């Protein structure tokens, strides 16, 4: 380093000193700096000769690159474009070289990827088949039709539901757990034990079936929805405990995580001695693998959703039940109304909570409100728009006739084939009025009253009988009545009055013969006299009751019409009597 | 835990830890793993115990089960001479697979004093081989903790 100034100093000397001195100094300089000068010339030649520099650089370049690569990534970054260009150029010029080089590497990788894809396809095909005929499958088929997606896709969409519950990163050599991550709410046994046992089982399978090194156990299936996927690395393997049906690309995720961990912590993995703290940094990569996919509608909403759904269904059920029930009752009611004589229904509708009924009603027909009550409807919910009309239905016609005739309870009316049958009994006057009234009635062709009896005529006959059965007894040889006959006589007077009134109302001209009798003891003349007196006696009492004398005649028949043959005095007593006879004058 | 069939490996483990796995793993997979945390010289040590099914005429311990072990107990039944001889052989194979890994020889079933067959010459043979050994009884729980403790010490200070 000190040489150049010396050199430059000597360069200046010749200009300042004498020629003799210059020669000496030059000689001296040759002696002192001769060897260095040769070296300097050599160095200069190395620096200035490109061929030499190339040679020199080639000596140190590999080591320099290796050193720098271990320090940072600058070289990798710097040469990456060149490498890319080189590969590009190589492919352009001669593709075969690269293909030959890459084939041993890519071949197995491609084979594995294809195998995995085909496996995935078979799995999904299995699922498709499995679900194609189940009720679930039918539901999904409908969904496929609705969404216009292929059925297989719908099946996958519903079945590819999974959760990665736990990930074990396990040291291959010692079977110890390097790291263990798990999703929330996952329960687990001691990870160390599980990992060791898992390793043991892997070894067991590998040993038992004499598998090749890269053919290790990669899937364990437990029950219908739990699997363990194992991905094998150089120093460690990943075991993922998965619930559900994971998609096949999850394996790629696991693989990538394992590769990333190996890349970043390769040495730490190799030297793992059971202390997991040294590999904490690997956790994020593992946590990234804790993937999951849930059903679009999560189960969290499950109870509330179903409670609501159930309630709505029940409500709809109840409402439709009542609605149907209400509708049926309403229809039933309308039918009943239509069947009701004297009511014509043209329409019925339910409007703003009220039932409207349209039609016609005979005033004599049943009240539709009464029918409502019978059907347990609330009358205030009904509005009747019923015009009045005259019904020709037999029941109504009969009611109308009953109303016109004001028939008493003893009369029974029946309308059959337009013929009014009148039966029972009625007063003479009602019968007359009825006959008069029916002349004006047009809803019947004729009437039949053969089974109707005249109450007054019957009473007339009964009273006549009662009067004619009466007799009154008299004292011996006297026109005095025997004592104790007053009640009978009073009853006789009452019957007599009724009889005469009835006869008058029936327009019958009647006269009452009062006939006196005597026993056979006296002479015939005397007996005729006493019998006449006895008849007169009865008449005189009758006339005290303000009865018309024109209706009465008296006769004395003596002992000509004896009531009994006279053997004892009692027989004679019975023969001393007055009897009554009704005579129809018309 | 290594040793011939029936020497009491599982009993030793059972008296040492509370197990979460069923013993039937042994007959199915050939190994059952348990865990025990012990403190040795103030340092917590977690044992992951691989109780490997005992060797017999039909079953040889798979070397894959040995891989990664930090140490092992070679269990011998003191009442059966053949277990002693086969232990020597098994130890040889284990060391070949694992390299020089710390181990303790356990002479089990010391409670069966009447049937005990191992004599002084046998112990001298072990001494000559530079084996560390101790007598245990899984049945009585005697020496079990000590065996694991000693193994732990050996692992800490190889």
mmCIF file of N, CA and C in Angstrom, chain A residues 3 7 35-45:
data_model
loop_
_atom_site.group_PDB
_atom_site.id
_atom_site.type_symbol
_atom_site.label_atom_id
_atom_site.label_comp_id
_atom_site.label_asym_id
_atom_site.label_seq_id
_atom_site.Cartn_x
_atom_site.Cartn_y
_atom_site.Cartn_z
ATOM 1 N N UNK A 3 3.508 1.511 -1.620
ATOM 2 C CA UNK A 3 4.323 1.580 -2.832
ATOM 3 C C UNK A 3 3.945 2.709 -3.768
ATOM 4 N N UNK A 7 6.508 5.322 -5.667
ATOM 5 C CA UNK A 7 6.572 5.304 -7.108
ATOM 6 C C UNK A 7 6.400 6.678 -7.730
ATOM 7 N N UNK A 35 11.933 -6.164 -7.202
ATOM 8 C CA UNK A 35 10.996 -7.306 -7.070
ATOM 9 C C UNK A 35 9.547 -6.829 -7.026
ATOM 10 N N UNK A 36 9.261 -5.750 -6.275
ATOM 11 C CA UNK A 36 7.866 -5.270 -6.187
ATOM 12 C C UNK A 36 7.371 -4.855 -7.559
ATOM 13 N N UNK A 37 8.264 -4.205 -8.281
ATOM 14 C CA UNK A 37 7.844 -3.736 -9.604
ATOM 15 C C UNK A 37 7.370 -4.898 -10.457
ATOM 16 N N UNK A 38 8.139 -5.980 -10.375
ATOM 17 C CA UNK A 38 7.731 -7.164 -11.161
ATOM 18 C C UNK A 38 6.343 -7.628 -10.719
ATOM 19 N N UNK A 39 6.149 -7.669 -9.363
ATOM 20 C CA UNK A 39 4.828 -8.098 -8.831
ATOM 21 C C UNK A 39 3.729 -7.185 -9.306
ATOM 22 N N UNK A 40 4.061 -5.846 -9.208
ATOM 23 C CA UNK A 40 3.044 -4.864 -9.611
ATOM 24 C C UNK A 40 2.687 -5.056 -11.075
ATOM 25 N N UNK A 41 3.685 -5.308 -11.863
ATOM 26 C CA UNK A 41 3.401 -5.525 -13.280
ATOM 27 C C UNK A 41 2.503 -6.740 -13.487
ATOM 28 N N UNK A 42 2.857 -7.786 -12.681
ATOM 29 C CA UNK A 42 2.036 -9.017 -12.803
ATOM 30 C C UNK A 42 0.581 -8.741 -12.416
ATOM 31 N N UNK A 43 0.425 -7.980 -11.261
ATOM 32 C CA UNK A 43 -0.942 -7.664 -10.790
ATOM 33 C C UNK A 43 -1.677 -6.859 -11.844
ATOM 34 N N UNK A 44 -0.950 -5.859 -12.384
ATOM 35 C CA UNK A 44 -1.569 -5.025 -13.405
ATOM 36 C C UNK A 44 -2.020 -5.896 -14.562
ATOM 37 N N UNK A 45 -1.135 -6.833 -14.953
ATOM 38 C CA UNK A 45 -1.513 -7.675 -16.085
ATOM 39 C C UNK A 45 -2.770 -8.505 -15.768
#
